mmCIF file of N, CA and C in Angstrom:
data_model
loop_
_atom_site.group_PDB
_atom_site.id
_atom_site.type_symbol
_atom_site.label_atom_id
_atom_site.label_comp_id
_atom_site.label_asym_id
_atom_site.label_seq_id
_atom_site.Cartn_x
_atom_site.Cartn_y
_atom_site.Cartn_z
ATOM 1 N N MET A 38 39.269 -66.507 79.242
ATOM 2 C CA MET A 38 38.735 -65.890 80.257
ATOM 3 C C MET A 38 39.881 -64.735 80.920
ATOM 4 N N LYS A 39 39.327 -63.883 81.418
ATOM 5 C CA LYS A 39 40.199 -62.736 81.968
ATOM 6 C C LYS A 39 40.136 -62.997 83.400
ATOM 7 N N ASN A 40 41.290 -62.740 83.790
ATOM 8 C CA ASN A 40 41.882 -62.880 85.319
ATOM 9 C C ASN A 40 41.107 -61.704 86.178
ATOM 10 N N ALA A 41 40.615 -61.965 87.239
ATOM 11 C CA ALA A 41 39.952 -61.030 88.181
ATOM 12 C C ALA A 41 40.912 -60.028 88.532
ATOM 13 N N GLN A 42 42.225 -60.365 88.886
ATOM 14 C CA GLN A 42 43.154 -59.485 89.287
ATOM 15 C C GLN A 42 44.077 -59.023 88.102
ATOM 16 N N PRO A 43 44.168 -57.615 87.988
ATOM 17 C CA PRO A 43 45.215 -57.244 87.131
ATOM 18 C C PRO A 43 46.622 -57.721 87.299
ATOM 19 N N THR A 44 47.228 -57.687 86.008
ATOM 20 C CA THR A 44 48.801 -58.370 85.969
ATOM 21 C C THR A 44 49.512 -57.432 86.872
ATOM 22 N N THR A 45 50.693 -57.848 87.248
ATOM 23 C CA THR A 45 51.737 -57.054 88.066
ATOM 24 C C THR A 45 52.008 -55.763 87.336
ATOM 25 N N ASP A 46 52.332 -56.006 86.034
ATOM 26 C CA ASP A 46 52.437 -54.686 85.072
ATOM 27 C C ASP A 46 51.551 -53.708 85.209
ATOM 28 N N GLN A 47 50.247 -54.301 84.906
ATOM 29 C CA GLN A 47 49.067 -53.242 85.138
ATOM 30 C C GLN A 47 49.054 -52.531 86.555
ATOM 31 N N THR A 48 49.271 -53.393 87.267
ATOM 32 C CA THR A 48 49.322 -52.837 88.864
ATOM 33 C C THR A 48 50.454 -51.698 88.936
ATOM 34 N N GLN A 49 51.639 -52.033 88.480
ATOM 35 C CA GLN A 49 52.640 -51.154 88.720
ATOM 36 C C GLN A 49 52.520 -49.711 87.590
ATOM 37 N N LEU A 50 51.911 -50.171 86.556
ATOM 38 C CA LEU A 50 51.608 -48.888 85.863
ATOM 39 C C LEU A 50 50.633 -48.209 86.375
ATOM 40 N N HIS A 51 49.774 -48.659 86.926
ATOM 41 C CA HIS A 51 48.516 -47.546 87.834
ATOM 42 C C HIS A 51 49.230 -46.778 89.053
ATOM 43 N N GLU A 52 50.099 -47.712 89.604
ATOM 44 C CA GLU A 52 50.687 -46.899 90.818
ATOM 45 C C GLU A 52 51.482 -45.991 90.408
ATOM 46 N N ALA A 53 52.286 -46.210 89.274
ATOM 47 C CA ALA A 53 53.149 -45.153 88.789
ATOM 48 C C ALA A 53 52.558 -43.899 88.124
ATOM 49 N N ARG A 54 51.285 -44.079 87.600
ATOM 50 C CA ARG A 54 50.209 -42.985 87.190
ATOM 51 C C ARG A 54 49.772 -42.267 88.354
ATOM 52 N N ARG A 55 49.708 -42.914 89.299
ATOM 53 C CA ARG A 55 48.764 -42.338 90.558
ATOM 54 C C ARG A 55 50.043 -41.466 91.306
ATOM 55 N N GLN A 56 51.126 -41.917 91.356
ATOM 56 C CA GLN A 56 52.207 -40.966 92.108
ATOM 57 C C GLN A 56 52.432 -39.933 91.242
ATOM 58 N N ASN A 57 52.576 -40.225 89.956
ATOM 59 C CA ASN A 57 52.831 -39.030 88.952
ATOM 60 C C ASN A 57 51.663 -38.089 89.146
ATOM 61 N N ALA A 58 50.555 -38.290 89.158
ATOM 62 C CA ALA A 58 49.363 -37.171 89.332
ATOM 63 C C ALA A 58 49.477 -36.715 90.801
ATOM 64 N N LEU A 59 49.895 -37.348 91.841
ATOM 65 C CA LEU A 59 49.970 -36.746 93.221
ATOM 66 C C LEU A 59 51.198 -35.718 93.059
ATOM 67 N N ALA A 60 52.246 -35.960 92.449
ATOM 68 C CA ALA A 60 53.487 -35.148 92.177
ATOM 69 C C ALA A 60 52.845 -33.864 91.702
ATOM 70 N N GLN A 61 52.287 -34.214 90.487
ATOM 71 C CA GLN A 61 51.743 -32.836 89.597
ATOM 72 C C GLN A 61 51.021 -32.089 90.748
ATOM 73 N N LEU A 62 49.837 -32.779 91.413
ATOM 74 C CA LEU A 62 49.284 -31.748 92.145
ATOM 75 C C LEU A 62 49.941 -30.950 93.264
ATOM 76 N N ARG A 63 51.162 -31.643 93.934
ATOM 77 C CA ARG A 63 51.949 -30.986 94.848
ATOM 78 C C ARG A 63 52.646 -29.757 94.165
ATOM 79 N N ARG A 64 52.990 -29.944 93.162
ATOM 80 C CA ARG A 64 53.663 -28.846 92.369
ATOM 81 C C ARG A 64 52.924 -27.584 91.844
ATOM 82 N N ARG A 65 51.609 -28.203 91.677
ATOM 83 C CA ARG A 65 50.675 -27.139 91.405
ATOM 84 C C ARG A 65 50.330 -26.128 92.562
ATOM 85 N N TYR A 66 50.042 -27.021 93.798
ATOM 86 C CA TYR A 66 49.828 -26.232 94.920
ATOM 87 C C TYR A 66 50.810 -25.588 95.493
ATOM 88 N N ASP A 67 52.079 -25.902 95.411
ATOM 89 C CA ASP A 67 53.275 -25.103 95.777
ATOM 90 C C ASP A 67 53.446 -23.960 94.994
ATOM 91 N N ALA A 68 53.186 -24.033 93.572
ATOM 92 C CA ALA A 68 53.256 -22.812 92.862
ATOM 93 C C ALA A 68 52.187 -21.934 93.175
ATOM 94 N N LEU A 69 50.864 -22.274 93.618
ATOM 95 C CA LEU A 69 49.684 -21.469 93.882
ATOM 96 C C LEU A 69 50.154 -20.638 95.265
ATOM 97 N N ASP A 70 50.827 -21.722 96.270
ATOM 98 C CA ASP A 70 51.023 -21.073 97.503
ATOM 99 C C ASP A 70 52.255 -19.780 97.326
ATOM 100 N N LYS A 71 52.898 -19.840 96.368
ATOM 101 C CA LYS A 71 54.071 -18.918 96.060
ATOM 102 C C LYS A 71 53.391 -17.872 95.371
ATOM 103 N N LEU A 72 52.465 -17.930 94.559
ATOM 104 C CA LEU A 72 51.884 -16.855 93.886
ATOM 105 C C LEU A 72 50.988 -16.168 94.931
ATOM 106 N N THR A 73 50.263 -16.797 95.850
ATOM 107 C CA THR A 73 49.521 -16.035 96.645
ATOM 108 C C THR A 73 50.000 -15.896 97.973
ATOM 109 N N GLY A 74 51.034 -16.120 98.174
ATOM 110 C CA GLY A 74 51.731 -16.201 99.615
ATOM 111 C C GLY A 74 51.019 -16.868 100.610
ATOM 112 N N LYS A 75 50.088 -17.574 100.408
ATOM 113 C CA LYS A 75 49.332 -18.231 101.337
ATOM 114 C C LYS A 75 49.280 -19.693 101.163
ATOM 115 N N THR A 76 48.938 -20.561 102.253
ATOM 116 C CA THR A 76 48.745 -21.988 102.083
ATOM 117 C C THR A 76 47.329 -22.233 101.638
ATOM 118 N N ALA A 77 47.202 -23.487 101.275
ATOM 119 C CA ALA A 77 45.760 -23.890 100.849
ATOM 120 C C ALA A 77 44.639 -23.558 101.933
ATOM 121 N N ALA A 78 45.050 -23.997 103.248
ATOM 122 C CA ALA A 78 44.420 -23.949 104.272
ATOM 123 C C ALA A 78 43.952 -22.404 104.513
ATOM 124 N N GLU A 79 44.737 -21.428 104.492
ATOM 125 C CA GLU A 79 44.607 -20.138 104.386
ATOM 126 C C GLU A 79 43.587 -19.528 103.419
ATOM 127 N N ARG A 80 43.782 -20.011 102.253
ATOM 128 C CA ARG A 80 42.988 -19.687 100.987
ATOM 129 C C ARG A 80 41.586 -20.202 101.117
ATOM 130 N N VAL A 81 41.408 -21.503 101.693
ATOM 131 C CA VAL A 81 40.235 -22.036 102.251
ATOM 132 C C VAL A 81 39.437 -20.972 103.268
ATOM 133 N N GLU A 82 40.300 -20.627 104.223
ATOM 134 C CA GLU A 82 39.580 -19.766 105.319
ATOM 135 C C GLU A 82 39.278 -18.689 104.664
ATOM 136 N N ASP A 83 40.098 -17.844 103.769
ATOM 137 C CA ASP A 83 39.570 -16.773 103.120
ATOM 138 C C ASP A 83 38.202 -16.938 102.430
ATOM 139 N N LEU A 84 38.043 -17.817 101.694
ATOM 140 C CA LEU A 84 36.988 -18.135 100.712
ATOM 141 C C LEU A 84 35.689 -18.321 101.858
ATOM 142 N N ARG A 85 35.937 -19.099 102.924
ATOM 143 C CA ARG A 85 34.758 -19.029 103.976
ATOM 144 C C ARG A 85 34.308 -17.971 104.393
ATOM 145 N N GLU A 86 35.262 -16.896 104.880
ATOM 146 C CA GLU A 86 34.967 -15.613 105.361
ATOM 147 C C GLU A 86 34.229 -15.000 104.232
ATOM 148 N N ARG A 87 34.601 -14.965 103.034
ATOM 149 C CA ARG A 87 33.983 -14.214 102.263
ATOM 150 C C ARG A 87 32.445 -14.738 101.757
ATOM 151 N N ARG A 88 32.289 -15.767 101.812
ATOM 152 C CA ARG A 88 30.959 -16.523 101.410
ATOM 153 C C ARG A 88 29.979 -16.018 102.547
ATOM 154 N N PRO A 89 28.712 -15.666 101.998
ATOM 155 C CA PRO A 89 27.592 -15.219 102.751
ATOM 156 C C PRO A 89 26.988 -16.452 103.460
ATOM 157 N N ALA A 90 26.729 -16.289 105.012
ATOM 158 C CA ALA A 90 26.221 -17.357 105.542
ATOM 159 C C ALA A 90 24.783 -17.604 105.033
ATOM 160 N N ARG A 91 24.383 -19.009 105.236
ATOM 161 C CA ARG A 91 23.040 -19.367 104.649
ATOM 162 C C ARG A 91 22.209 -19.466 105.753
#
């Protein structure tokens, strides 16, 4: 019968994958910031201004 709780190794592997995914997202956003010269918040604000009101 399987344990309800994941093993320590599985937990550590999951956490390492999560941290790697977050680091990759940060690198992508940093690269996008450099390309556009704007932060994510500024890009979102621009999109909101361009979207027609409903």
